[in-house]
Each structure stands twice: as C-alpha cells, then as structure tokens.
Short mmCIF file of C-alpha atoms in Angstrom, two decimals:
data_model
loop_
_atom_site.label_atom_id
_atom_site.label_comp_id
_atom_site.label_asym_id
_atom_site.label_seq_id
_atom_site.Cartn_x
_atom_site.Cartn_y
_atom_site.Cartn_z
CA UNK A 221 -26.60 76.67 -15.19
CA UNK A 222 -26.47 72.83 -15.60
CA UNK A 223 -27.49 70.11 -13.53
CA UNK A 224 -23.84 69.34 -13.07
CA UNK A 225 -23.07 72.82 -12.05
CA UNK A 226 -26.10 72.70 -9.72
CA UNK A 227 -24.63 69.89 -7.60
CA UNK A 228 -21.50 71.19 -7.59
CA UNK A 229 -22.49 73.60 -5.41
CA UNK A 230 -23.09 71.13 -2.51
CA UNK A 231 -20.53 69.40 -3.53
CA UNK A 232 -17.94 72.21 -3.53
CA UNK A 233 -16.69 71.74 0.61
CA UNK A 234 -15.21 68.46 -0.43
CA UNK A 235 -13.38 70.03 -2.73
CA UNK A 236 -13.90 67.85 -5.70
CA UNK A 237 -13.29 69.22 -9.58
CA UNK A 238 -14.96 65.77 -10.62
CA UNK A 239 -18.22 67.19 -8.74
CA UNK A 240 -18.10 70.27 -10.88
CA UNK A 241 -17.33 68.31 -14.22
CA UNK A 242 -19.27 68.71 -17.45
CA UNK A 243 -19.68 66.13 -19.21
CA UNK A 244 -16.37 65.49 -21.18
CA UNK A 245 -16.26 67.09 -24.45
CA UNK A 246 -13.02 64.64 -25.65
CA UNK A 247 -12.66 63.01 -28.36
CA UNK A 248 -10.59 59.76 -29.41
CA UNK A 249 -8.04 62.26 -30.98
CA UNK A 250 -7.92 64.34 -28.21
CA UNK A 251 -6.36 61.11 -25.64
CA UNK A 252 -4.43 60.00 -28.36
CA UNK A 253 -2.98 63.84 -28.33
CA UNK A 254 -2.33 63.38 -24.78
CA UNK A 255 0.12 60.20 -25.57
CA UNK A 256 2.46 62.98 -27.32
CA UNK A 257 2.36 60.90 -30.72
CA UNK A 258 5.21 62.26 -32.08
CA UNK A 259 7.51 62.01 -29.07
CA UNK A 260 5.78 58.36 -28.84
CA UNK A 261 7.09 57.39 -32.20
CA UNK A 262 10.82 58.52 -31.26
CA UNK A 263 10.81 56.27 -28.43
CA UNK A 264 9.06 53.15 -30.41
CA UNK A 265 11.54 53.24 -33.00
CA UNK A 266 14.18 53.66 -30.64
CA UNK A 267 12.78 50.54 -28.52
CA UNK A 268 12.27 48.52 -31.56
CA UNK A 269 16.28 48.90 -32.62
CA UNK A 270 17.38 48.11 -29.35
CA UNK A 271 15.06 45.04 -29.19
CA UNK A 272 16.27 44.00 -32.65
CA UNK A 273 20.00 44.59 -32.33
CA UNK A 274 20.44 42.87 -28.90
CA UNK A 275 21.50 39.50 -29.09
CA UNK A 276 19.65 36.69 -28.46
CA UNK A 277 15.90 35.16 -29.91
CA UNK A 278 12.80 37.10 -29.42
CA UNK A 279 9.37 35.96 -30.38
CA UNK A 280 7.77 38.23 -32.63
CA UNK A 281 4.40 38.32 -30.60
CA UNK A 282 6.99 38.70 -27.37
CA UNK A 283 8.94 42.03 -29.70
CA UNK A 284 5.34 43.10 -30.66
CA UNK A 285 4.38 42.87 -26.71
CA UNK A 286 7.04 45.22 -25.52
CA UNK A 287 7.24 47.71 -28.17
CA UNK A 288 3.23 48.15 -27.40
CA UNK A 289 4.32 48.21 -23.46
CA UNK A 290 7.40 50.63 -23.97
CA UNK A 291 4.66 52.69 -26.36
CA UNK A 292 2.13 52.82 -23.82
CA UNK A 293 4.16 53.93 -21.19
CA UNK A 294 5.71 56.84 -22.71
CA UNK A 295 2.12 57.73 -24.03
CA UNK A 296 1.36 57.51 -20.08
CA UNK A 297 4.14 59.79 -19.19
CA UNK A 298 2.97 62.08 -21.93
CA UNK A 299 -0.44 62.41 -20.39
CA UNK A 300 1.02 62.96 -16.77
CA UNK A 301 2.89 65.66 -17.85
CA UNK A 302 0.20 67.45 -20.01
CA UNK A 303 -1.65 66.71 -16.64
CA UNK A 304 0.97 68.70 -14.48
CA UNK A 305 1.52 71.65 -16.61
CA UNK A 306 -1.76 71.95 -18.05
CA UNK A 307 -0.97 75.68 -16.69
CA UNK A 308 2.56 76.20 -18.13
CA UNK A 309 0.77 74.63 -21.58
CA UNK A 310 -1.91 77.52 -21.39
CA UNK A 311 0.67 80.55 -21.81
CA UNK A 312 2.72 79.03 -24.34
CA UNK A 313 1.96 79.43 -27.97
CA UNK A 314 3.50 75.84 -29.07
CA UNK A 315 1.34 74.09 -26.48
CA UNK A 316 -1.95 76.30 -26.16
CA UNK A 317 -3.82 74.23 -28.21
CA UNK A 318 -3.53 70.61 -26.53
CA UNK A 319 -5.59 69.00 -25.26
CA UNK A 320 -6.22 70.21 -21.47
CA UNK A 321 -5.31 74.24 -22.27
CA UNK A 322 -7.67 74.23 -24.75
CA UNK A 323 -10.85 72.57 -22.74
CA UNK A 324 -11.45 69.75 -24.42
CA UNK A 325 -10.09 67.16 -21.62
CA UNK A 326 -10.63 67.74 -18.22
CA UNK A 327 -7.06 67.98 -15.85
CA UNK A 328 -8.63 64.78 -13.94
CA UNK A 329 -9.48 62.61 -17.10
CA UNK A 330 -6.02 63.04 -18.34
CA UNK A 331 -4.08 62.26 -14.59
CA UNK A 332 -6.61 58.73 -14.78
CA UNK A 333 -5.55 58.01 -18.43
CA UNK A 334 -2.41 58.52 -17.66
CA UNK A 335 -1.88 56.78 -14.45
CA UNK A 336 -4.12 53.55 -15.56
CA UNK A 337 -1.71 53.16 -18.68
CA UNK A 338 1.53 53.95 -16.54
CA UNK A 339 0.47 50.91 -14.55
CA UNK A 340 -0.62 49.13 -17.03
CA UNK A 341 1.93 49.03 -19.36
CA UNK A 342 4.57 48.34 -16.71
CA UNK A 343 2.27 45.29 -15.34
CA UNK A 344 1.67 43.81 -18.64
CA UNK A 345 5.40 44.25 -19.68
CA UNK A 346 6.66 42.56 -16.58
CA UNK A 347 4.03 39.63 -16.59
CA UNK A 348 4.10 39.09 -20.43
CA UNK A 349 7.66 40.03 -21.34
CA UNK A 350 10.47 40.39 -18.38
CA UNK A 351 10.67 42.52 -15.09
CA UNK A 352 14.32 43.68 -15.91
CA UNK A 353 12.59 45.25 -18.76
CA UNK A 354 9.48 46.86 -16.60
CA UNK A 355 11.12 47.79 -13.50
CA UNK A 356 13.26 50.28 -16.19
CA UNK A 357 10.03 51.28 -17.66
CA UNK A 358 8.79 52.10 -14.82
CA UNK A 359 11.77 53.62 -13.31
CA UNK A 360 11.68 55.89 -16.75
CA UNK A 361 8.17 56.93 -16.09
CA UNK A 362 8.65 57.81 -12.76
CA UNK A 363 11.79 59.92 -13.74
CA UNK A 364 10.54 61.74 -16.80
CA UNK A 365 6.84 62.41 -14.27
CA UNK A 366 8.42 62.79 -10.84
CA UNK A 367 11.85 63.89 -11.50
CA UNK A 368 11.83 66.14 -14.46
CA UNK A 369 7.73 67.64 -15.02
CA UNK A 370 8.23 68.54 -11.28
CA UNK A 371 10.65 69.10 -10.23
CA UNK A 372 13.62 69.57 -12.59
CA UNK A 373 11.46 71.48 -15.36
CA UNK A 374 10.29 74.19 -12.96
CA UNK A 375 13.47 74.71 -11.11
CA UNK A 376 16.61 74.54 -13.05
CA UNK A 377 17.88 75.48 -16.35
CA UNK A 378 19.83 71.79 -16.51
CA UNK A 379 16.26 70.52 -16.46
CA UNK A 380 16.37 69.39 -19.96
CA UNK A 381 19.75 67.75 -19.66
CA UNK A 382 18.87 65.61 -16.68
CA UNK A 383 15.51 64.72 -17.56
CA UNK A 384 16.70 63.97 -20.83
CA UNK A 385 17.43 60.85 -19.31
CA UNK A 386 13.70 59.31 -19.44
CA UNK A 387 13.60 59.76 -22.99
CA UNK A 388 17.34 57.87 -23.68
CA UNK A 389 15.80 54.49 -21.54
CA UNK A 390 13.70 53.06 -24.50
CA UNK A 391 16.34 51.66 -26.47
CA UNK A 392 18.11 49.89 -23.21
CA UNK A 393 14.21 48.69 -22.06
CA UNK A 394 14.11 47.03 -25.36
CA UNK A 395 17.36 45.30 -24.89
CA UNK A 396 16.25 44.50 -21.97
CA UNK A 397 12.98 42.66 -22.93
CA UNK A 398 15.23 40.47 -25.15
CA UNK A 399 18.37 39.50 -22.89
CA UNK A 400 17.05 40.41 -19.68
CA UNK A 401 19.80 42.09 -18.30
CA UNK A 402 21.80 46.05 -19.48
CA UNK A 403 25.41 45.44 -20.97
CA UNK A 404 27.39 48.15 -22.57
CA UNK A 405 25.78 48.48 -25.53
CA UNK A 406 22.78 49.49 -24.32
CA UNK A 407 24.95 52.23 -22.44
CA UNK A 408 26.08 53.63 -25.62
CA UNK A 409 22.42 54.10 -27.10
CA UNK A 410 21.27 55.93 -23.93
CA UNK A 411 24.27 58.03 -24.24
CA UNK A 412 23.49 58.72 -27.76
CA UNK A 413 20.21 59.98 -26.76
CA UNK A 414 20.96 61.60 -23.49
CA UNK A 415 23.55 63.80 -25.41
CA UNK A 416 21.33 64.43 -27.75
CA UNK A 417 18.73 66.00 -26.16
CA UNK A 418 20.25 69.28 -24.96
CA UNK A 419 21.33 70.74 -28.69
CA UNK A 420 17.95 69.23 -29.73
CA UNK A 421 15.56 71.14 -27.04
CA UNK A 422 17.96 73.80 -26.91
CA UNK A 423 17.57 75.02 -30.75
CA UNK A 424 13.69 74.73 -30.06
CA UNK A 425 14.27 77.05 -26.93
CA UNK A 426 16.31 79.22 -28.74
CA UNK A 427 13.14 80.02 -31.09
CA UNK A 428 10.72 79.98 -28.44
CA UNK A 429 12.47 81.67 -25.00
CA UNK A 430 9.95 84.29 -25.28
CA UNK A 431 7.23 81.67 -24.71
CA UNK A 432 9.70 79.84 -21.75
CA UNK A 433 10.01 83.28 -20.09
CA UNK A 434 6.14 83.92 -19.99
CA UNK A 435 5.37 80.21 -18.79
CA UNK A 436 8.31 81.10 -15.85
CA UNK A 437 10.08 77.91 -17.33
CA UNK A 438 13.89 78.63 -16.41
CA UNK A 439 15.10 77.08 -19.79
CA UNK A 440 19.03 78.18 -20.54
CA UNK A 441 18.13 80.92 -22.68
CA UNK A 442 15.51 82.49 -20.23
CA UNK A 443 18.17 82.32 -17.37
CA UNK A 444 21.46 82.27 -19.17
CA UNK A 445 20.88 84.36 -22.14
CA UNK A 446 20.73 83.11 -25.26
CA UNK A 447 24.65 83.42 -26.01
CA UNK A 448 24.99 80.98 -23.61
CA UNK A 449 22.64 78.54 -24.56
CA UNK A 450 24.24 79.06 -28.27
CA UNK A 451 27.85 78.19 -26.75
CA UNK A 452 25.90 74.96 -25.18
CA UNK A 453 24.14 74.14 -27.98
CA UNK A 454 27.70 73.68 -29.43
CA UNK A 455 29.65 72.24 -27.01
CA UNK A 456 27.18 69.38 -26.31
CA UNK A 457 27.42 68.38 -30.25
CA UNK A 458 31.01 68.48 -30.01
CA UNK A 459 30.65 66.39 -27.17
CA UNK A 460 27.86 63.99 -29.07
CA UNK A 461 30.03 62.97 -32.53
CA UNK A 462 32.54 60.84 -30.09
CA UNK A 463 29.59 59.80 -28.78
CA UNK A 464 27.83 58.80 -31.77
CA UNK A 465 30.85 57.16 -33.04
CA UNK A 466 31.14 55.10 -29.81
CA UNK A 467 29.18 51.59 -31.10
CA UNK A 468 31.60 51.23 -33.73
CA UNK A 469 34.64 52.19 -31.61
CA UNK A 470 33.61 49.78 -29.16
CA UNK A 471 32.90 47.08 -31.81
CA UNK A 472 29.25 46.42 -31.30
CA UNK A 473 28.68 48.11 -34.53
CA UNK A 474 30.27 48.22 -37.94
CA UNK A 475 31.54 50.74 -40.20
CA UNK A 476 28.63 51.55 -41.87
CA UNK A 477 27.47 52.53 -39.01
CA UNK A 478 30.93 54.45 -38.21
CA UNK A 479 30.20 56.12 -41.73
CA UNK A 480 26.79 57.54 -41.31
CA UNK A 481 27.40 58.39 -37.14
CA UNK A 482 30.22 60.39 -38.50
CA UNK A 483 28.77 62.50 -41.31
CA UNK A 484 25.89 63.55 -39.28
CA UNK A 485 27.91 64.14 -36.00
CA UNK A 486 29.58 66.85 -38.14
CA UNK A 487 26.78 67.89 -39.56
CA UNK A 488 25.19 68.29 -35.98
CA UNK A 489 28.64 70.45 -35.29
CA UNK A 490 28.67 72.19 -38.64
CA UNK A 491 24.83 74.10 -38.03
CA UNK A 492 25.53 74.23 -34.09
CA UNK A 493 28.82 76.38 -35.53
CA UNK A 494 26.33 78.03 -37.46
CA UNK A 495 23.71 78.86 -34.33
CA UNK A 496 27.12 79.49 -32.29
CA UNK A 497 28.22 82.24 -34.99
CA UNK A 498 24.84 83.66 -36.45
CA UNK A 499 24.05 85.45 -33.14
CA UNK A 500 21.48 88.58 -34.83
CA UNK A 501 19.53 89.52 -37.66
CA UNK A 502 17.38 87.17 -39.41
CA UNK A 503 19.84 84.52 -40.23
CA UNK A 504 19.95 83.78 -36.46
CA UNK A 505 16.24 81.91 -35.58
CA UNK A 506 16.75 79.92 -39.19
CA UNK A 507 19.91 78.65 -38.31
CA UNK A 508 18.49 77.71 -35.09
CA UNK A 509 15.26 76.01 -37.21
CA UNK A 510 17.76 73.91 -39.30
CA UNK A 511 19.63 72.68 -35.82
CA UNK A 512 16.18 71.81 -34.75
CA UNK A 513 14.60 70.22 -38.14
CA UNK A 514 18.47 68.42 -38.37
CA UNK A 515 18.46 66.98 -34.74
CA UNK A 516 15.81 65.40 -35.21
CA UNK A 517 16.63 63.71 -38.40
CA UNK A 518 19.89 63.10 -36.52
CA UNK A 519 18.60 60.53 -33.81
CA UNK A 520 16.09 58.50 -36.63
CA UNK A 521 18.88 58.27 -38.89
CA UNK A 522 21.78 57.47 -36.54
CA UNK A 523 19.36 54.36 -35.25
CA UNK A 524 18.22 53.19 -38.71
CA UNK A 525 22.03 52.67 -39.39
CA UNK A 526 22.84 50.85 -36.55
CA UNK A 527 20.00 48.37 -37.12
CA UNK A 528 20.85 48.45 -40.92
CA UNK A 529 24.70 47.67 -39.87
CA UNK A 530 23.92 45.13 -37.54
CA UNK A 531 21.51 42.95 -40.09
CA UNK A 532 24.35 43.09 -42.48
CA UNK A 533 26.77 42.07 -40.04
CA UNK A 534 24.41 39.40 -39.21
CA UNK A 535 24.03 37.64 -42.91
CA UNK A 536 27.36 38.32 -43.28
CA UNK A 537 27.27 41.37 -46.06
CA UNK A 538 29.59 42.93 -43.93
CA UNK A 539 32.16 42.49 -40.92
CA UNK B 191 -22.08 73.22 -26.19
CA UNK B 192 -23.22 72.92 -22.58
CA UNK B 193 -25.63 70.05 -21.92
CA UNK B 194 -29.20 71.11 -21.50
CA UNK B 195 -31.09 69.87 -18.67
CA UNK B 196 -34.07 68.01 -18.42
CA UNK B 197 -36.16 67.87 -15.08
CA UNK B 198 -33.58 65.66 -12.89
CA UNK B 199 -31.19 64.41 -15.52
CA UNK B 200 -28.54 65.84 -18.05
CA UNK B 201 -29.30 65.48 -21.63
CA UNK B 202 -26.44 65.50 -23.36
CA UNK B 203 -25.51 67.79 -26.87
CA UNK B 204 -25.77 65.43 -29.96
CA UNK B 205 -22.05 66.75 -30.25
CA UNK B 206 -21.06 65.17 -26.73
CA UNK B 207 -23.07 61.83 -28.03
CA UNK B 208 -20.55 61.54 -30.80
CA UNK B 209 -17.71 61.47 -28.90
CA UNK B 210 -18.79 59.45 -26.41
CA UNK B 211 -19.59 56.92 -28.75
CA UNK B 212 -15.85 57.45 -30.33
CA UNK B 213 -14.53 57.28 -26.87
CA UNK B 214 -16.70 53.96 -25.82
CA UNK B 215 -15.55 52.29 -29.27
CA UNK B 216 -11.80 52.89 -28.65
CA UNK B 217 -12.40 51.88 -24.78
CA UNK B 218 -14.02 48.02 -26.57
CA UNK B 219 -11.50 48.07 -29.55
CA UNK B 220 -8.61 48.33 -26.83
CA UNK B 221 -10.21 45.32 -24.68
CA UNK B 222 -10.76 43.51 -28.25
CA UNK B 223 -6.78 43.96 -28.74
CA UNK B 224 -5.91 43.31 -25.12
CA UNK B 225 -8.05 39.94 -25.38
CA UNK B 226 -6.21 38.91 -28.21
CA UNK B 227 -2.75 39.79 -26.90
CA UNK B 228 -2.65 37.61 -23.89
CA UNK B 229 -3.98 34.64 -25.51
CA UNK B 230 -1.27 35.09 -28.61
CA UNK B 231 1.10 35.54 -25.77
CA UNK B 232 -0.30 32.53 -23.48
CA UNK B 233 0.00 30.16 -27.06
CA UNK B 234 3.74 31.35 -27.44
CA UNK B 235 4.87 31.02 -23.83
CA UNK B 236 3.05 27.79 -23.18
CA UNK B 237 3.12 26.55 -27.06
CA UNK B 238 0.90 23.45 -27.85
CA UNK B 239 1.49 21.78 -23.99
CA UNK B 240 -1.15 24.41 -23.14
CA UNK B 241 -3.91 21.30 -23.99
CA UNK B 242 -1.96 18.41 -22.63
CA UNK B 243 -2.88 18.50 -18.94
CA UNK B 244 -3.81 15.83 -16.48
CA UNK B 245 -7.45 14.94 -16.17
#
C-alpha cells in the first residue's frame, strides 16, 4: 500500500477522491486527448470560415485570438464531458481507451482542466476579442456540458439532434468576434451544422448500437430500432440539401458555392438512400461506414467552398 | 507502476518523473504563449500610443 493510500484512509469520512489519488500517471498526450482533437479541429475550421467570411476588418493577431479562444473552449467542453461519462466511456468499445476509462487521468484532473479552460477561454475571448462573441461561447459550453452530456444524452433519443446545437455555434462565435453582433448568415451556417449532425452521428450509431445499448445510452437505434433511425438518417439529408443550398439562395454566397452545396447534398441523399434501402446482410454496416466517412467530408468541404466563393467574390473573380 | 514509498514521503516511478516533467513543460510553454498573446494583443489594440503617456 502507498503512502497516498495510507492517508486516504483518514481521509476517507470527508469523502475526498483527491485524498485517495496516486500520483497522476498523465501524460501531455493524454490532456490533449481530453480536448477531443478531432472534434476540436471541426469546430476551428468552422470558426475560422465564419471569422473570415463575415464582413468587416479583423486583425490577424485579433482572428488568431479567437480561433485559439473558440479552440480552447470546445477542448474544455471535451474534457467536461469525458469527465461526466467517464462511466458510459468504460463500456463502450469506441471510447474504452481514453483517457479517464483507461486510468491514465484521474476523473478530478480532467473536471479542473476542463473547467479552468472553460473559463478561461471565455474570459480571454471577451476581454481580448468581444463579449457578443464570449457570452455565445460560453452559452455553447454550457449547452453542449449542461444541456446535452447530462441531461439530453442520458435521457432521450433526440439527444443528438438538440445537442447538436453546441457544435453548430462556432461558425456564428466567429462572426461574432468580427462584427460583434449574429445576422442571418450566421443563421444559415448553424443550420448547416445543426442539420448535419443527426445523419452524421446517426450512421456512427447505426454501426455501434450494440455499444449504445450496453452503455444504457438511448440513441435512436437502441430505442427506435434501427429501421427507424435508417428512415431518419434519410429524411434529415433530405431536409439538409435545401439547407446547404440556403447561402447561395439567400445571396450571401455565390454559385460556386451553390455548385459544390448541391453535389454533395445529393450525395449525402444518394448513400442515406443507400443506408435507407440496404437494411441486412453485409452490405448494410458499409453503407452505413460510407454515410459516416462521407458526412464528414460533407461539412469540411461544404465550408472550404463557401470561404473559397466568398474570396472570389471578394477580388472580383466571380459575382 | 505504483510509487514506492520511502519513510514519510512518496518517491515517485522514473516513469511518473517523465511525465511530470512533460506535463510541467506544457504547463510553462502555455504561460510562454499566453505572455506573448496579451502583449501582441495590448500592441494591436493600443498601437504605438501605448508609449505616449503623460509624465
């Protein structure tokens, strides 16, 4: 038994897991896993478009400032949530191995990491940048924490499709940091993302309801069957290609734009068709891989257009 | 991996030395960058009138 264990012991009527702590066996990589990286560089890229196509002068150090802000914060919200369902993360297969689950960071280190860069992020964005622009950081924070880890994600199979919300604010916080106020274009990106998210998660959920139904996660296919969630799944990228199209309908974006929103709309409809009609056998989880691998694509390349339409519309290459 | 212990005091593994090390270097390299932030951004929100003050 350690020293550490040793005091725990008299330590253990006031309850405290930091009495009984080893010490921490993290590594650098291990609270940069906790930031969710990957989701992290979704919601950078999708800041850094929405800073760049909103109108009006930025500094670049001022840009740089709240794309690190915006960055930080969703890395905060990351940790809080590996923090909250450090026990949901343990029974799955596609999260067993982060961070907490596995060991290697302690439940309390991660809530501390998290919580200092949730307030720091929206502190420095307000003081250094706007607080338009943090007051919506923080509101996203506290929604994707509070409002969908826990409550929506344990209790209701729309959990996805409301909480998707928190991950469809970066674009409209980096407008934000630029103008200072939320206008309709803005609107249009969070749509974008917002309907977005439920053939996106949905495909994954399809693949891995075996996993949701262990963890007691009421995902659609775990409480609606997975026919269901297939007829979703399609209706919700039927519902997205208007949706996608919208910035050019609504003249804030060009037809390049208009070109590339509609060719991947479809294809977003074509393989949820496919999900929708491959309902056995073993062309059934691949279509749902390719709606997965494709929806994500979807979202980088729909954004890359827009800014790439807007800087031509801006020197003039196109109208 | 668990620390051994040495009369009154933990000693830790030369494993848990590592990362604290890694950990303490990211901790200064963030303060570095944080340092360097707010005076870029003081310089561009105040520009050169940040020196021209009254004595």
């Amino acid at each position: 038994m350690s020293l550490a264990s040793e005091s725990a012991d008299l330590a253990r009527p006031l309850g405290s897991d930091l009495a009984r702590a080893e010490p921490s066996l993290a590594g650098v990589e291990d609270y940069l896993a906790l930031l969710k990286p990957r989701v992290m560089s979704l919601v950078v890229f999708t800041a850094l478009v929405g800073l760049l196509v909103a109108p009006g002068h930025v500094h670049p150090v001022i840009g740089f400032t709240a794309l690190l802000c915006i960055a930080i914060g969703a890395g905060a919200s990351g940790a809080l949530n590996m923090w909250y369902d450090a026990d949901i993360d343990a029974v799955m297969t596609r999260t067993a191995k982060r961070p907490i689950p596995a060991g290697r960071v302690q439940p309390g280190e991660a809530l501390a990491f998290g919580a200092t860069l949730a307030v720091f992020s929206v502190a420095a964005l307000g003081t250094l940048v706007n607080w338009l622009s943090a007051a919506l950081l923080a509101f996203t924070i506290v929604f994707y924490v509070f409002v969908y880890t826990m409550w929506l994600k344990r209790s209701t199979p729309q959990n996805i499709v409301i909480g998707g919300a928190a991950g469809a604010f970066p674009p409209v916080v980096g407008w934000a940091a630029v103008t200072g106020d939320v206008s309709l274009a803005p609107v249009l990106m969070f749509l974008i993302i917002f309907f977005w998210t439920p053939p996106h998660f949905w495909a994954l959920s399809l693949l891995k309801s075996d996993d949701y139904a262990r963890a007691g996660v009421p995902m659609l296919p775990v409480v609606s069957g997975l026919e269901e969630t297939r007829r979703q799944i399609l209706i919700y990228s039927i519902v997205l290609l208007p949706i996608g199209l919208s910035p050019t309908l609504f003249g804030f974006a060009g037809l390049v734009y208009g070109a590339v929103a509609l060719v991947c709309g479809a294809m977003m409809v074509a393989l949820s068709w496919r999900v929708w009609r491959e309902r056995s056998g073993p062309a059934s989880p691949s279509a749902a891989r390719k709606l997965f691998a494709f929806s994500l694509l979807y979202v980088f390349v729909l954004f890359a257009a827009l800014l790439i339409d807007h800087e031509l519309i801006k020197f003039g290459l196109l109208r | 991996m668990n620390p051994q212990v040495n009369e009154d005091r933990i000693v830790l593994t030369v494993e848990q030395q590592r990362r604290r090390r890694g950990r303490s270097i990211a901790i200064a390299l963030s303060l570095g960058l944080f340092v360097v932030l707010i005076y870029a951004v003081t310089v561009v929100k105040l520009g050169p009138a940040v020196m021209i003050r009254p004595l």
